[in-house]
mmCIF file with all atom_site columns, C-alpha atoms in Angstrom:
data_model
loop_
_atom_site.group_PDB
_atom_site.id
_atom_site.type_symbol
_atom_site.label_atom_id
_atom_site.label_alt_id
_atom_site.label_comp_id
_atom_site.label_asym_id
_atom_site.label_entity_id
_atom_site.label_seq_id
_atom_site.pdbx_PDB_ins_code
_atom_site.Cartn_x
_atom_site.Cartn_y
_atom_site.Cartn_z
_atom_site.occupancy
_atom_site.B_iso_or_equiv
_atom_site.pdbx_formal_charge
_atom_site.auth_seq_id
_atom_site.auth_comp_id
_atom_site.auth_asym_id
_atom_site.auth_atom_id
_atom_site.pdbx_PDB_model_num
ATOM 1  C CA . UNK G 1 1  ? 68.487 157.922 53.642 1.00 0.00 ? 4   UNK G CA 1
ATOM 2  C CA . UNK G 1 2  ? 67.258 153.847 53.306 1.00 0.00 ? 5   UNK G CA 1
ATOM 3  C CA . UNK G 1 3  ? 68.601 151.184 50.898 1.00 0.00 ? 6   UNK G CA 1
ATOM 4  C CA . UNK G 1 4  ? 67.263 147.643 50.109 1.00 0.00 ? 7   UNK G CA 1
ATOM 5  C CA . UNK G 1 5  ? 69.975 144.777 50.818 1.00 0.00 ? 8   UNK G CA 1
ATOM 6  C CA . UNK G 1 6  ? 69.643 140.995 50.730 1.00 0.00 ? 9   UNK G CA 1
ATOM 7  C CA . UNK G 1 7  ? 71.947 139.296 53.046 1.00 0.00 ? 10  UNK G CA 1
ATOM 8  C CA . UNK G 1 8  ? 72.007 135.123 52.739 1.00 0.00 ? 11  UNK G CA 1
ATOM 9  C CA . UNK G 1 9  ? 68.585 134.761 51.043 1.00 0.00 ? 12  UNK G CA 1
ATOM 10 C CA . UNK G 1 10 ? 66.942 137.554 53.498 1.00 0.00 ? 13  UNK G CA 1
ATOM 11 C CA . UNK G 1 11 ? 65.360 140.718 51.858 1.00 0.00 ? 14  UNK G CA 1
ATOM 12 C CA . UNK G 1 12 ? 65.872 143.527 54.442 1.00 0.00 ? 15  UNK G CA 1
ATOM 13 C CA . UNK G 1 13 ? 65.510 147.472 54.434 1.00 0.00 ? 16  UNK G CA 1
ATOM 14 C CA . UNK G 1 14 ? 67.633 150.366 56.199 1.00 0.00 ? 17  UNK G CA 1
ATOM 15 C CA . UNK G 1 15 ? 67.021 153.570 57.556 1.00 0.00 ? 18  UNK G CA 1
ATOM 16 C CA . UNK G 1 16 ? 69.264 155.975 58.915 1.00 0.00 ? 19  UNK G CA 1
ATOM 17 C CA . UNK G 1 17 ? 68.032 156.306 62.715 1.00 0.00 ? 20  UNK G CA 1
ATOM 18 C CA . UNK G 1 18 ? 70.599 159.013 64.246 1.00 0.00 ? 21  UNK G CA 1
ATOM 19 C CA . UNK G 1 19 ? 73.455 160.768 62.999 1.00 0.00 ? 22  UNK G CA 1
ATOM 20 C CA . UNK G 1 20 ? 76.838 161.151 65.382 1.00 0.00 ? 23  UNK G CA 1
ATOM 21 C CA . UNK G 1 21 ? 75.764 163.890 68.160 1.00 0.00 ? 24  UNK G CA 1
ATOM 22 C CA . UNK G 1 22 ? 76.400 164.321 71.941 1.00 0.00 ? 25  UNK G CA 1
ATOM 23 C CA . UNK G 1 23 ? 73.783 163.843 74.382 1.00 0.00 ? 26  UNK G CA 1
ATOM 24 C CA . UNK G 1 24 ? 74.002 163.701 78.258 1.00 0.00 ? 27  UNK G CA 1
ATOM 25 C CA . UNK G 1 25 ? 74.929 160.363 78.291 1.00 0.00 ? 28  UNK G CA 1
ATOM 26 C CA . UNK G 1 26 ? 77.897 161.108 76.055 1.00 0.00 ? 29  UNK G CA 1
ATOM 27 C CA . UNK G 1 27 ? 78.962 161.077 72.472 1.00 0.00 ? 30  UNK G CA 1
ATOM 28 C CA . UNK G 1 28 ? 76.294 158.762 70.733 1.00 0.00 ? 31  UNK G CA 1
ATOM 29 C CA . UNK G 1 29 ? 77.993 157.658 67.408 1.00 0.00 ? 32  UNK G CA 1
ATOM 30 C CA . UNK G 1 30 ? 75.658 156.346 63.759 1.00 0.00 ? 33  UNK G CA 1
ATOM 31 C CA . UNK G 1 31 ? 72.832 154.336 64.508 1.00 0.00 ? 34  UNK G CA 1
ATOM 32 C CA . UNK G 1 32 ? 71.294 152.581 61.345 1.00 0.00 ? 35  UNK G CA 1
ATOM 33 C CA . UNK G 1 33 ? 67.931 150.621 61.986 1.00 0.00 ? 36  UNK G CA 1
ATOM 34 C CA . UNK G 1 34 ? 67.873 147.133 59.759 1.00 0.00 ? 37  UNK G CA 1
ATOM 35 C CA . UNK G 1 35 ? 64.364 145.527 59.383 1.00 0.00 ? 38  UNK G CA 1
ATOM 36 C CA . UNK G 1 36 ? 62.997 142.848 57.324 1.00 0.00 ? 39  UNK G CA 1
ATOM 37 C CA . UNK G 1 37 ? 60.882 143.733 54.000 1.00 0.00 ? 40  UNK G CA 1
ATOM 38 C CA . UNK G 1 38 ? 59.092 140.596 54.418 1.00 0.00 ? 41  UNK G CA 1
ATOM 39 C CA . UNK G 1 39 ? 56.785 141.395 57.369 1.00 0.00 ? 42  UNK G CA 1
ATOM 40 C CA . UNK G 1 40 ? 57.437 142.706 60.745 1.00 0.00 ? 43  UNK G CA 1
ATOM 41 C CA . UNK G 1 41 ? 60.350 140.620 62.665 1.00 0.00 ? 44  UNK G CA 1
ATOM 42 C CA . UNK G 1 42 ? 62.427 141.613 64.768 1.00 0.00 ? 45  UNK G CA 1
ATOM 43 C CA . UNK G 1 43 ? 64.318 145.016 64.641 1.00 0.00 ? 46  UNK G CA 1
ATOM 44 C CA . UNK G 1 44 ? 68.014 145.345 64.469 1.00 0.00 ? 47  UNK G CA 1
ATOM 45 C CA . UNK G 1 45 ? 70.092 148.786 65.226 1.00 0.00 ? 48  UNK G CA 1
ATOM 46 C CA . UNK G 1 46 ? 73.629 149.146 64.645 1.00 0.00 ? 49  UNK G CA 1
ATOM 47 C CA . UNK G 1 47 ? 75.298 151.514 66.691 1.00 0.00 ? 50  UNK G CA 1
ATOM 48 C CA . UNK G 1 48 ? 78.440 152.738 65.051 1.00 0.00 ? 51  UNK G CA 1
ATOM 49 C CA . UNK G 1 49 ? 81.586 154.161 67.655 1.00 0.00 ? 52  UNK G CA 1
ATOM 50 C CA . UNK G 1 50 ? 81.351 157.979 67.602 1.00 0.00 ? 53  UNK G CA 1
ATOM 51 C CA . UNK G 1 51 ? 84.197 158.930 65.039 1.00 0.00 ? 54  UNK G CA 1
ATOM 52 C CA . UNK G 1 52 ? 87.378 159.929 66.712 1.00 0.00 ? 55  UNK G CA 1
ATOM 53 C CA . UNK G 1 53 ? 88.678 163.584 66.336 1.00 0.00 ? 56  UNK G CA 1
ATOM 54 C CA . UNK G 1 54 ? 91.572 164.882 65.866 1.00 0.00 ? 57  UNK G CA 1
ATOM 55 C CA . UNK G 1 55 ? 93.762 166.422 68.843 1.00 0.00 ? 58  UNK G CA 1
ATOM 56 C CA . UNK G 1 56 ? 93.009 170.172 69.447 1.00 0.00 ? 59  UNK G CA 1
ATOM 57 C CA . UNK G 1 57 ? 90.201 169.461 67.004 1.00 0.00 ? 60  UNK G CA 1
ATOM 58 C CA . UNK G 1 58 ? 87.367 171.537 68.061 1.00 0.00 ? 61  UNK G CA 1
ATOM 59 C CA . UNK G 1 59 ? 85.016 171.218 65.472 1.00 0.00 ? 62  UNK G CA 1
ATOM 60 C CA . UNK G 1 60 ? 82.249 168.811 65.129 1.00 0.00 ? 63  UNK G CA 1
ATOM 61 C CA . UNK G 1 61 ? 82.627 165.774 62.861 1.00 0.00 ? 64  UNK G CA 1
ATOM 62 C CA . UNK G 1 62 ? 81.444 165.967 59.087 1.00 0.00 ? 65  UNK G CA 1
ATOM 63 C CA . UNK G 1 63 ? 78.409 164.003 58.246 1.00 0.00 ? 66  UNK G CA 1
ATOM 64 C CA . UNK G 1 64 ? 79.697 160.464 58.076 1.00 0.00 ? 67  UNK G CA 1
ATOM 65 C CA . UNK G 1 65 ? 79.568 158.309 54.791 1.00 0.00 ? 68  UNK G CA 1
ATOM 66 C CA . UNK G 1 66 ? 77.447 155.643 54.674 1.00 0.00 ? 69  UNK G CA 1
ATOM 67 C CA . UNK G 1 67 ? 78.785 152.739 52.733 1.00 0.00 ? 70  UNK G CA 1
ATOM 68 C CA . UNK G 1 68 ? 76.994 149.490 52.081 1.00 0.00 ? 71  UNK G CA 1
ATOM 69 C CA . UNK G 1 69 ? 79.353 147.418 52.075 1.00 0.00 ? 72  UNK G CA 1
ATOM 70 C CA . UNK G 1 70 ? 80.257 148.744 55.561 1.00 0.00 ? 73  UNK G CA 1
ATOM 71 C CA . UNK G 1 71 ? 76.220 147.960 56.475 1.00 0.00 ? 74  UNK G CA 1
ATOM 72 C CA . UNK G 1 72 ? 76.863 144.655 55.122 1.00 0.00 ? 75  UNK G CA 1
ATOM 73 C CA . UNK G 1 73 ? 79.703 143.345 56.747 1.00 0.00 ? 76  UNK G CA 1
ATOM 74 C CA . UNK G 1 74 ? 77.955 144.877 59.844 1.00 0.00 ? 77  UNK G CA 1
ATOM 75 C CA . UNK G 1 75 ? 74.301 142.823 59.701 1.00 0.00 ? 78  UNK G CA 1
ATOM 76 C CA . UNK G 1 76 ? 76.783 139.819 59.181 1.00 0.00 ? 79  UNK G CA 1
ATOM 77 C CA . UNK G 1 77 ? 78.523 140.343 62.029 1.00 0.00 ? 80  UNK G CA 1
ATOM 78 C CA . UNK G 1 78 ? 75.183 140.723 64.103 1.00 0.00 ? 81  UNK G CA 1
ATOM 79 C CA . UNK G 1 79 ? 73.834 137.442 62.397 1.00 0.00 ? 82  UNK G CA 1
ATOM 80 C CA . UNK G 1 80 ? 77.101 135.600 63.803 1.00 0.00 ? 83  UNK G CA 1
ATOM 81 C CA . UNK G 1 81 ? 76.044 137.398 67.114 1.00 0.00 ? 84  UNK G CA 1
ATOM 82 C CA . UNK G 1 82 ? 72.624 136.247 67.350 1.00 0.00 ? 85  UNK G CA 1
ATOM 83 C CA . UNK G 1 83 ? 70.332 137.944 64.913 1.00 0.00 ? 86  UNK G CA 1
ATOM 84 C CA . UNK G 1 84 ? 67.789 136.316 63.431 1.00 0.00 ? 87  UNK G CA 1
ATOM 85 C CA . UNK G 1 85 ? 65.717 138.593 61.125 1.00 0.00 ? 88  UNK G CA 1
ATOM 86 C CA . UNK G 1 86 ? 62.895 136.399 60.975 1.00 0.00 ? 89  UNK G CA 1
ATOM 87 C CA . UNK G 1 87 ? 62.215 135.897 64.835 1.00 0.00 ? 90  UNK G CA 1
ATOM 88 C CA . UNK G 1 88 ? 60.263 138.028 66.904 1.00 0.00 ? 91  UNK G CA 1
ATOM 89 C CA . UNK G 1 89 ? 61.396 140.338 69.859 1.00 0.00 ? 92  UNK G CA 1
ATOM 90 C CA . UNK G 1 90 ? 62.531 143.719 70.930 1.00 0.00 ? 93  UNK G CA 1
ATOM 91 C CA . UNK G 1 91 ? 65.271 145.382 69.072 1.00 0.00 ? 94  UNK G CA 1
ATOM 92 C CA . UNK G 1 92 ? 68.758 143.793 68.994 1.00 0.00 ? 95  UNK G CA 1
ATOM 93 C CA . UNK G 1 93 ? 71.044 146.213 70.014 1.00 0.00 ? 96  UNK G CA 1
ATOM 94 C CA . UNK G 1 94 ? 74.320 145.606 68.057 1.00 0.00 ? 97  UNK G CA 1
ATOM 95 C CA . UNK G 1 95 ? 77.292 148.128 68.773 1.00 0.00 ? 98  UNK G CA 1
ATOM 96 C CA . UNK G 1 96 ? 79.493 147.896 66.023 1.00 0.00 ? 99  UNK G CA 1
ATOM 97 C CA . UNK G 1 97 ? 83.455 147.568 66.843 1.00 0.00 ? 100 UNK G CA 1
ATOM 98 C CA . UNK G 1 98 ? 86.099 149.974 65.635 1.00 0.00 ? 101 UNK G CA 1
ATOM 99 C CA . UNK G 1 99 ? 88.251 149.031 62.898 1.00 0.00 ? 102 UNK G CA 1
#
């Protein structure tokens, strides 16, 4: 699953990078991978909260939706915390808050 967006004048690509699972070090929640279209810059993953279940809930989550406006308003909120898609650098970890 990947999309095209263009957020203030930047043309950037996503991927989807992990879907919700558990793992030793816990519940790991969505993880989408943002990059630039324009040349290789630095990396940007947003980590989404695993999705809460319901009490005495035993199953596992469905697949979550992926909405872009959600991805939007999430590279934003990375931007205002430092992102720059055009510098260089390892991958800027961005967890995502809950709403």
């Amino acid at each position: 699953m990947d999309a095209a967006i263009v957020i203030d004048g930047y043309a950037l690509h996503w991927t989807l990078q992990r879907e919700p699972h558990w793992s030793t070090d816990g519940y790991k929640g969505l993880a989408i991978c943002v990059r630039s279209s324009e040349g290789t810059f630095r990396e940007l993953l947003l980590e989404f909260p695993y999705p809460r279940r319901k009490p005495g809930y035993v199953r596992h989550p469905d697949r979550p939706r992926i909405i872009p406006g959600v991805i939007e308003a999430a590279v934003r909120a990375a931007m205002a915390a430092g992102w720059n898609p055009t510098s260089r650098g390892r991958i800027f970890n961005f967890p995502v808050p809950e709403e």
